[in-house]
Amino acid sequence: MGIDAGYAERTHEGMGTVMTHRAFGPNARRALEVVVWRATELEAVMSRFVPESEISTVNRLAGASDAAVGPEVFAVLKFSTELSRSCERLFDVTVGPLVDLWAVATRQLAEGAGSGGEVDGAGSGADGWHRAASIAAIPDEDEIRRCLQLVDYADVELDPLRGRARLRRPGQSIDLGGVAKGYAADAFAAELRHAGVRSAFTNIGGNVATVGGRPDGSPWQVGIRHPRASGELIAAVQASGVSVVTSGDYERFFVDGLGVCRCHILDPRTGYPASSGLVSVTVVAESSMQADALSTLAFVAGLDLGITYLAQHDIVGAVLIDENLSIWASRSLLPRLVVAGGAQVRTF
Amino acid sequence: MPKVIIYALAGIAVLVVAAIALLTAGLSAGKNVQVGAIDFSRLKDGVYTGAHRAGRWTNEVQVKVESGRVSDIRVTKDVMFPKPEWTEQTMKSVIERQTLQVDVISGATVTMKAYLKSIENALEKAK
């Protein structure tokens, strides 16, 4: 298929971020229209900031009753709770109350600093942006403890026969930030393939999913952002038909009253922003939802534990970068990985 | 002055001129050489030979492209006075620069969002 056979690109806002989709082929333009429509549709059911969404309804009825959820939300909840069960709470979709608590603190900071922003929870990366680096008061310790008690994936009850979901305790809330973009990327890739597109990529706020390779058959080159040098890349991964998702502590961070730099990803075990010693985790996998969730999970887990958990999943590979900017990559990924500046790569 | 010395001096002068001509041939052309941007995103696999003719800077290289990427560069005919460390560094930087030639960046669009916000804030002031 040649480039001239058809090319289309769309960039738009949605799911709390910016998305860009590029597709090649005779049906490219029409396929992207479907993708944009799907983005709106998925946000309408999965965002907890859309009052009528299925997730908002489940959250509103927490501790009272169950609510109807469609097959897509059901699939995401099932995947998320199963992952939580397997990883000792390093990842938890019921992190909503903690996200809200930290978001209030950073919003106060942002307003004071004349900027704007929100903090996202473990698994929460979709809603809001933040790049203010000013002084903020961290939330009260008792408040953190109170919210932490509400975070428990085991309180998500799913009824597959009736298509319903429920949170057991009042005050609990689900935040799909760490999986929804991945699910959407998989859904977009499926739509593109269904439309006959054989060469495309979709980029949802840094979650990259590819359909096939470039029009000439060579793999897409997906850059991994340098976690400390703005505007630079630290490595690039060749991707054909796989997803590349990076969780990093860059960009969305703030400095608390004690001068500690806090990243936007919360640790659902402690209630505080993750500080595992990793500054960036990239996961390459066929499933974008899996790559999305696992990159957040490994980021919270840290190097050793992260590698242990990543090894339990059927992924193509991962690249972990620690605070000394040492690069750790899975052996399986080495043939597809190029690092900038000839930096040394340690393998696992 | 004996004729022998005159001939010798003339001979030396000719040699000097010839040497200067040889050593500087291609210098002005070389100074003005324009190296265009290479689109690393559209390389087809294969081994390609490229040459540049400019006096003592004339050289020829062989570039190997594997899986759409430059994997190796070998100098098949080197310049007259090569500096191995420069050669190595140049070839290495070409291979490394490929990393900057990417189609899409993972983990980056938060910045896009932040830029959009700044634009929005700027436009607010413009109202």
Coordinates of C-alpha atoms in Angstrom, one line a residue:
Chain A
M1 CA 0.0 0.0 0.0
G2 CA 1.6 3.3 -1.0
I3 CA 1.4 6.5 0.8
D4 CA -0.6 8.1 -2.0
A5 CA -3.3 5.5 -1.6
G6 CA -4.7 7.7 1.2
Y7 CA -3.6 9.5 4.3
A8 CA -5.4 11.2 7.1
E9 CA -4.5 12.8 10.4
R10 CA -6.7 14.1 13.2
T11 CA -5.7 15.9 16.4
H12 CA -8.3 16.7 19.0
E13 CA -8.9 17.0 22.7
G14 CA -10.6 14.3 24.7
M15 CA -10.3 12.2 27.8
G16 CA -8.6 15.1 29.5
T17 CA -5.7 15.2 27.1
V18 CA -4.8 15.6 23.4
M19 CA -5.1 12.8 20.9
T20 CA -3.4 12.5 17.5
H21 CA -4.3 9.7 15.0
R22 CA -2.5 9.1 11.7
A23 CA -3.7 6.5 9.2
F24 CA -2.7 5.4 5.7
G25 CA -4.9 3.6 3.2
P26 CA -7.9 4.2 1.1
N27 CA -10.3 4.3 4.1
A28 CA -8.0 6.4 6.3
R29 CA -10.1 9.5 6.5
R30 CA -13.4 7.7 7.2
A31 CA -11.7 5.4 9.7
L32 CA -10.5 8.4 11.7
E33 CA -13.9 9.9 11.8
V34 CA -15.1 6.7 13.5
V35 CA -12.1 6.9 15.9
V36 CA -13.0 10.5 16.9
W37 CA -16.6 9.4 17.5
R38 CA -15.4 6.5 19.6
A39 CA -13.3 8.8 21.7
T40 CA -16.4 10.9 22.6
E41 CA -18.4 7.7 23.2
L42 CA -15.8 6.2 25.6
E43 CA -15.3 9.4 27.5
A44 CA -19.1 9.6 28.0
V45 CA -19.2 6.3 29.8
M46 CA -15.8 6.1 31.5
S47 CA -15.0 9.6 32.8
R48 CA -15.8 10.3 36.4
F49 CA -15.9 14.0 35.5
V50 CA -18.9 13.4 33.3
P51 CA -21.8 13.4 35.7
E52 CA -24.0 11.0 33.7
S53 CA -21.2 8.5 32.9
E54 CA -21.5 4.9 34.0
I55 CA -18.5 5.4 36.3
S56 CA -20.0 8.5 37.8
T57 CA -23.2 6.7 38.5
V58 CA -21.4 3.8 40.2
N59 CA -19.5 6.3 42.3
R60 CA -22.6 8.2 43.2
L61 CA -24.4 5.1 44.4
A62 CA -21.3 3.8 46.4
G63 CA -22.5 2.0 49.5
A64 CA -26.1 2.2 48.4
S65 CA -26.8 0.2 45.3
D66 CA -25.4 -1.2 42.1
A67 CA -25.6 0.5 38.7
A68 CA -25.9 -0.7 35.1
V69 CA -22.6 -0.7 33.2
G70 CA -22.1 -1.5 29.5
P71 CA -19.8 -4.2 28.3
E72 CA -16.9 -1.8 27.8
V73 CA -16.9 -0.4 31.3
F74 CA -17.4 -3.9 32.6
A75 CA -14.4 -5.2 30.7
V76 CA -12.2 -2.4 32.0
L77 CA -13.3 -2.9 35.6
K78 CA -12.8 -6.6 35.4
F79 CA -9.3 -6.2 34.0
S80 CA -8.4 -3.6 36.6
T81 CA -9.7 -5.5 39.6
E82 CA -7.9 -8.7 38.4
L83 CA -4.7 -6.8 38.0
S84 CA -5.1 -5.3 41.5
R85 CA -5.6 -8.7 43.0
S86 CA -2.3 -9.9 41.4
C87 CA -0.1 -7.1 42.5
E88 CA -0.6 -6.4 46.2
R89 CA -2.5 -3.1 45.6
L90 CA 0.3 -1.4 43.6
F91 CA -2.5 -0.6 41.2
D92 CA -6.0 0.2 42.4
V93 CA -8.9 1.7 40.4
T94 CA -10.7 2.7 43.6
V95 CA -8.0 5.4 44.2
G96 CA -10.6 8.1 43.4
P97 CA -10.9 9.6 47.0
L98 CA -7.1 10.0 47.2
V99 CA -6.9 11.6 43.8
D100 CA -9.6 14.1 44.8
L101 CA -7.7 14.9 48.1
W102 CA -4.4 15.6 46.4
A103 CA -6.1 17.4 43.5
V104 CA -7.6 19.9 46.0
A105 CA -4.2 20.6 47.5
T106 CA -2.6 21.1 44.1
R107 CA -5.5 23.2 42.8
Q108 CA -5.1 25.5 45.8
L109 CA -1.4 25.6 44.9
A110 CA -2.2 26.3 41.3
E111 CA -4.6 29.0 42.0
G112 CA -2.1 30.6 44.4
A113 CA 0.6 30.3 41.8
G114 CA -1.6 31.7 39.0
S115 CA -1.5 28.5 37.1
G116 CA -3.7 25.5 37.0
G117 CA -3.6 21.8 37.5
E118 CA -4.7 18.5 39.1
V119 CA -3.0 15.5 40.5
D120 CA -3.7 12.1 39.1
G121 CA -3.8 8.9 41.1
A122 CA -2.1 5.6 40.7
G123 CA -3.7 4.4 37.6
S124 CA -5.0 7.9 37.1
G125 CA -3.4 9.8 34.3
A126 CA -6.3 10.9 32.2
D127 CA -8.1 13.8 33.8
G128 CA -6.2 17.0 34.3
W129 CA -2.8 18.3 33.6
H130 CA -0.2 19.9 35.9
R131 CA 3.1 21.5 35.5
A132 CA 3.2 24.1 38.2
A133 CA 6.3 23.6 40.3
S134 CA 5.6 25.8 43.3
I135 CA 5.2 25.3 47.0
A136 CA 2.0 23.4 48.2
A137 CA 0.8 22.2 51.5
I138 CA 0.4 18.5 51.4
P139 CA -3.0 17.2 52.5
D140 CA -3.5 16.5 56.2
E141 CA -2.1 13.1 57.3
D142 CA -5.4 12.1 58.9
E143 CA -7.2 13.0 55.7
I144 CA -4.8 10.8 53.7
R145 CA -5.4 8.0 56.2
R146 CA -9.2 8.4 56.0
C147 CA -9.1 8.3 52.1
L148 CA -6.7 5.4 52.1
Q149 CA -9.1 3.3 54.0
L150 CA -11.6 3.8 51.2
V151 CA -9.2 2.6 48.6
D152 CA -9.8 -1.2 48.1
Y153 CA -10.4 -2.9 44.8
A154 CA -12.0 -5.8 46.7
D155 CA -15.0 -3.6 47.3
V156 CA -15.8 -3.5 43.6
E157 CA -18.6 -6.0 43.0
L158 CA -19.2 -7.0 39.4
D159 CA -22.3 -8.9 38.2
P160 CA -21.5 -10.2 34.7
L161 CA -25.0 -11.7 34.2
R162 CA -26.9 -8.5 34.9
G163 CA -24.1 -6.2 33.7
R164 CA -24.0 -4.2 36.9
A165 CA -21.2 -2.8 39.1
R166 CA -21.2 -1.7 42.7
L167 CA -18.9 -0.1 45.3
R168 CA -19.6 -1.5 48.8
R169 CA -18.9 1.5 51.0
P170 CA -20.1 5.1 50.8
G171 CA -17.3 7.6 49.8
Q172 CA -15.6 5.1 47.6
S173 CA -14.9 6.1 44.0
I174 CA -13.5 4.5 40.8
D175 CA -10.9 6.4 38.7
L176 CA -10.1 4.7 35.4
G177 CA -7.3 7.2 34.6
G178 CA -4.7 4.4 34.4
V179 CA -6.5 2.1 32.1
A180 CA -9.1 4.1 30.1
K181 CA -6.7 5.6 27.7
G182 CA -5.2 2.2 27.1
Y183 CA -8.6 0.7 26.5
A184 CA -9.5 3.5 24.1
A185 CA -6.2 3.0 22.2
D186 CA -7.1 -0.7 21.8
A187 CA -10.6 0.3 20.7
F188 CA -9.3 2.8 18.1
A189 CA -6.8 0.3 16.7
A190 CA -9.7 -2.2 16.4
E191 CA -11.8 0.4 14.5
L192 CA -8.9 1.2 12.2
R193 CA -8.2 -2.5 11.4
H194 CA -12.0 -3.1 10.9
A195 CA -12.0 -0.2 8.3
G196 CA -9.2 -1.9 6.4
V197 CA -6.4 0.4 7.6
R198 CA -3.1 -1.5 7.7
S199 CA -0.8 1.3 8.7
A200 CA -1.7 3.8 11.5
F201 CA -0.9 5.0 14.9
T202 CA -2.9 6.6 17.6
N203 CA -1.5 8.7 20.4
I204 CA -3.7 9.4 23.4
G205 CA -1.8 11.7 25.7
G206 CA 1.4 9.7 25.3
N207 CA -0.3 6.3 25.0
V208 CA 0.8 5.2 21.6
A209 CA -0.8 2.3 19.8
T210 CA 0.2 1.2 16.3
V211 CA -1.6 -0.7 13.6
G212 CA 0.9 -2.5 11.4
G213 CA 4.0 -0.6 10.5
R214 CA 4.7 2.4 8.3
P215 CA 3.1 2.3 4.8
D216 CA 6.4 0.9 3.4
G217 CA 6.3 -1.9 5.9
S218 CA 9.1 -0.7 8.2
P219 CA 8.2 -0.3 11.9
W220 CA 7.0 2.9 13.4
Q221 CA 9.7 4.7 15.4
V222 CA 8.3 5.6 18.8
G223 CA 10.4 8.0 20.9
I224 CA 10.6 7.7 24.6
R225 CA 10.8 11.1 26.2
H226 CA 13.9 12.0 28.2
P227 CA 12.6 12.2 31.8
R228 CA 14.9 15.1 32.7
A229 CA 15.8 17.0 29.5
S230 CA 12.8 18.8 28.2
G231 CA 12.2 18.3 24.5
E232 CA 14.7 15.5 24.2
L233 CA 14.3 11.8 23.7
I234 CA 16.2 9.2 25.7
A235 CA 15.5 6.2 23.5
A236 CA 13.3 5.0 20.6
V237 CA 11.4 1.8 20.2
Q238 CA 10.4 0.1 16.9
A239 CA 6.8 -0.8 17.0
S240 CA 4.6 -2.7 14.5
G241 CA 1.1 -3.6 15.7
V242 CA 2.0 -3.0 19.4
S243 CA 1.4 -0.3 22.0
V244 CA 4.1 1.8 23.7
V245 CA 3.0 3.5 26.9
T246 CA 5.2 5.6 29.2
S247 CA 4.5 6.6 32.8
G248 CA 6.9 9.3 34.0
D249 CA 7.3 11.7 36.9
Y250 CA 8.2 14.5 34.6
E251 CA 5.9 17.3 33.7
R252 CA 3.1 16.7 36.1
F253 CA 4.7 17.3 39.5
F254 CA 4.7 19.8 42.3
V255 CA 7.0 20.7 45.2
D256 CA 5.4 20.4 48.6
G257 CA 5.8 22.6 51.7
L258 CA 8.8 20.5 52.7
G259 CA 10.5 21.1 49.4
V260 CA 9.9 17.5 48.3
C261 CA 9.1 17.0 44.6
R262 CA 5.9 15.0 44.3
C263 CA 4.9 13.4 41.1
H264 CA 1.4 13.0 39.9
I265 CA 1.1 9.2 40.3
L266 CA -0.2 8.2 43.7
D267 CA 0.9 5.1 45.5
P268 CA -2.4 3.4 46.6
R269 CA -0.5 1.6 49.4
T270 CA 0.7 4.8 51.1
G271 CA -1.7 7.4 49.9
Y272 CA 1.2 9.6 48.9
P273 CA 2.7 10.3 45.5
A274 CA 4.9 7.4 44.4
S275 CA 8.6 7.7 45.1
S276 CA 10.0 4.4 44.1
G277 CA 13.3 5.6 42.6
L278 CA 12.0 5.3 39.0
V279 CA 11.4 8.3 36.9
S280 CA 10.1 6.7 33.8
V281 CA 8.6 3.3 32.8
T282 CA 7.7 2.4 29.3
V283 CA 5.8 -0.8 28.6
V284 CA 5.5 -2.3 25.1
A285 CA 2.7 -4.8 24.7
E286 CA 0.1 -5.9 22.2
S287 CA -2.7 -4.7 24.5
S288 CA -2.5 -0.9 25.2
M289 CA -4.7 -1.3 28.2
Q290 CA -2.2 -3.8 29.7
A291 CA 0.7 -1.5 28.8
D292 CA -1.1 1.5 30.3
A293 CA -1.8 -0.2 33.6
L294 CA 1.5 -2.0 33.9
S295 CA 3.6 1.1 33.2
T296 CA 1.8 2.8 36.2
L297 CA 2.1 -0.3 38.3
A298 CA 5.8 -0.7 37.7
F299 CA 6.4 3.0 38.3
V300 CA 4.8 2.7 41.7
A301 CA 6.6 -0.6 42.4
G302 CA 10.1 0.5 41.7
L303 CA 12.9 -1.2 39.9
D304 CA 13.2 -4.7 41.5
L305 CA 9.5 -5.2 42.3
G306 CA 8.5 -3.7 39.0
I307 CA 10.7 -6.1 37.0
T308 CA 9.2 -9.0 39.0
Y309 CA 5.6 -8.0 38.2
L310 CA 6.4 -7.2 34.6
A311 CA 7.9 -10.7 34.2
Q312 CA 4.5 -12.2 35.2
H313 CA 2.8 -10.6 32.2
D314 CA 2.8 -11.5 28.5
I315 CA 4.4 -8.3 27.2
V316 CA 6.9 -7.5 24.4
G317 CA 9.2 -5.7 26.9
A318 CA 9.8 -2.7 29.1
V319 CA 12.3 0.2 29.6
L320 CA 12.7 1.4 33.2
I321 CA 14.8 4.6 34.0
D322 CA 15.9 5.3 37.5
E323 CA 16.7 8.6 39.1
N324 CA 20.3 8.3 38.1
L325 CA 19.1 8.0 34.5
S326 CA 20.3 4.5 34.3
I327 CA 18.4 2.6 31.6
W328 CA 17.1 -0.9 32.3
A329 CA 15.5 -2.8 29.4
S330 CA 14.1 -6.3 29.0
R331 CA 16.3 -8.5 26.8
S332 CA 13.4 -9.1 24.5
L333 CA 13.2 -5.5 23.6
L334 CA 16.9 -4.9 22.8
P335 CA 16.6 -5.6 19.0
R336 CA 13.9 -2.9 18.8
L337 CA 15.5 -0.4 21.1
V338 CA 17.9 2.4 20.3
V339 CA 19.2 4.7 23.0
A340 CA 20.3 8.3 22.5
G341 CA 23.9 9.3 23.1
G342 CA 25.1 5.7 23.1
A343 CA 24.0 5.4 26.8
Q344 CA 24.6 2.0 28.4
V345 CA 21.6 -0.2 28.8
R346 CA 21.3 -2.8 31.6
T347 CA 19.2 -5.7 30.8
F348 CA 16.8 -7.9 32.8
Chain B
M1 CA 73.8 31.9 -10.0
P2 CA 74.6 28.5 -11.5
K3 CA 71.9 27.2 -13.7
V4 CA 71.7 24.0 -11.6
I5 CA 70.5 26.0 -8.6
I6 CA 68.0 27.9 -10.7
Y7 CA 66.6 24.7 -12.1
A8 CA 66.5 23.2 -8.6
L9 CA 64.7 26.2 -7.2
A10 CA 62.3 26.2 -10.1
G11 CA 61.7 22.5 -9.5
I12 CA 61.0 23.1 -5.8
A13 CA 58.7 26.0 -6.6
V14 CA 56.7 23.8 -9.0
L15 CA 56.5 21.1 -6.4
V16 CA 55.3 23.5 -3.8
V17 CA 52.7 24.9 -6.1
A18 CA 51.6 21.4 -7.0
A19 CA 51.5 20.4 -3.4
I20 CA 49.5 23.4 -2.4
A21 CA 47.2 22.8 -5.4
L22 CA 46.8 19.2 -4.3
L23 CA 46.2 20.0 -0.6
T24 CA 43.8 22.8 -1.2
A25 CA 41.9 21.4 -4.1
G26 CA 38.3 21.0 -2.9
L27 CA 38.9 23.2 0.1
S28 CA 36.7 26.1 -1.0
A29 CA 34.1 23.7 -2.4
G30 CA 34.2 21.7 0.9
K31 CA 33.7 24.8 3.0
N32 CA 30.5 25.5 1.1
V33 CA 29.1 22.0 1.0
Q34 CA 25.5 21.9 2.1
V35 CA 24.5 18.8 3.9
G36 CA 20.8 18.3 3.7
A37 CA 18.6 16.9 6.4
I38 CA 18.2 13.1 6.1
D39 CA 14.8 11.7 6.4
F40 CA 15.6 8.7 8.5
S41 CA 11.9 7.7 8.5
R42 CA 11.8 6.5 5.0
L43 CA 14.9 4.3 4.6
K44 CA 14.7 1.0 2.7
D45 CA 16.8 -2.0 3.8
G46 CA 20.0 -2.5 1.8
V47 CA 23.7 -1.6 1.6
Y48 CA 24.3 1.7 -0.1
T49 CA 27.5 3.4 -1.3
G50 CA 27.9 7.1 -1.3
A51 CA 30.9 9.2 -2.4
H52 CA 32.0 12.8 -2.2
R53 CA 34.7 14.1 -4.5
A54 CA 36.6 17.1 -3.2
G55 CA 40.4 16.8 -3.5
R56 CA 42.0 15.3 -0.5
W57 CA 38.7 15.2 1.2
T58 CA 37.4 12.8 -1.4
N59 CA 35.9 9.8 0.4
E60 CA 33.4 7.0 -0.1
V61 CA 31.3 5.3 2.5
Q62 CA 29.1 2.2 2.7
V63 CA 25.8 2.6 4.7
K64 CA 23.9 -0.5 5.9
V65 CA 20.2 -0.1 6.5
E66 CA 18.5 -2.9 8.4
S67 CA 14.8 -2.8 9.5
G68 CA 14.5 0.7 8.3
R69 CA 17.4 1.9 10.4
V70 CA 21.1 2.8 9.7
S71 CA 22.9 0.0 11.5
D72 CA 26.4 0.5 10.2
I73 CA 28.5 3.0 8.3
R74 CA 31.9 2.0 6.9
V75 CA 34.5 4.2 5.2
T76 CA 35.5 2.4 2.0
K77 CA 37.8 5.2 0.7
D78 CA 39.0 7.6 3.3
V79 CA 40.2 11.2 3.0
M80 CA 43.9 11.8 2.5
F81 CA 44.7 12.6 6.1
P82 CA 42.1 10.8 8.1
K83 CA 41.6 11.4 11.9
P84 CA 40.2 8.1 13.1
E85 CA 38.6 9.6 16.2
W86 CA 36.8 12.2 14.2
T87 CA 35.6 9.6 11.7
E88 CA 34.3 7.3 14.4
Q89 CA 32.5 10.1 16.2
T90 CA 30.9 11.4 13.0
M91 CA 29.6 8.0 12.0
K92 CA 28.4 7.3 15.5
S93 CA 26.5 10.6 15.7
V94 CA 24.7 9.8 12.4
I95 CA 23.6 6.5 13.8
E96 CA 22.5 8.0 17.1
R97 CA 20.7 10.9 15.4
Q98 CA 18.2 8.5 14.1
T99 CA 16.6 8.4 17.6
L100 CA 15.5 12.0 17.1
Q101 CA 13.7 11.0 13.8
V102 CA 10.7 9.4 15.3
D103 CA 7.1 9.3 14.1
V104 CA 5.5 9.7 17.5
I105 CA 6.5 10.2 21.1
S106 CA 5.4 8.1 24.0
G107 CA 4.6 9.9 27.2
A108 CA 4.7 13.4 25.8
T109 CA 1.4 14.9 25.2
V110 CA 1.0 16.3 28.7
T111 CA 3.2 19.0 27.4
M112 CA 0.9 19.5 24.4
K113 CA -1.9 20.0 26.9
A114 CA 0.2 22.4 28.9
Y115 CA 1.0 24.3 25.7
L116 CA -2.6 24.4 24.8
K117 CA -3.4 25.8 28.2
S118 CA -0.8 28.5 27.9
I119 CA -2.2 29.4 24.5
E120 CA -5.6 29.5 26.0
N121 CA -4.4 31.7 28.8
A122 CA -2.6 34.0 26.4
L123 CA -5.8 34.3 24.3
E124 CA -7.8 35.1 27.4
K125 CA -5.5 38.1 27.9
A126 CA -6.0 39.0 24.2
K127 CA -9.8 39.3 24.7

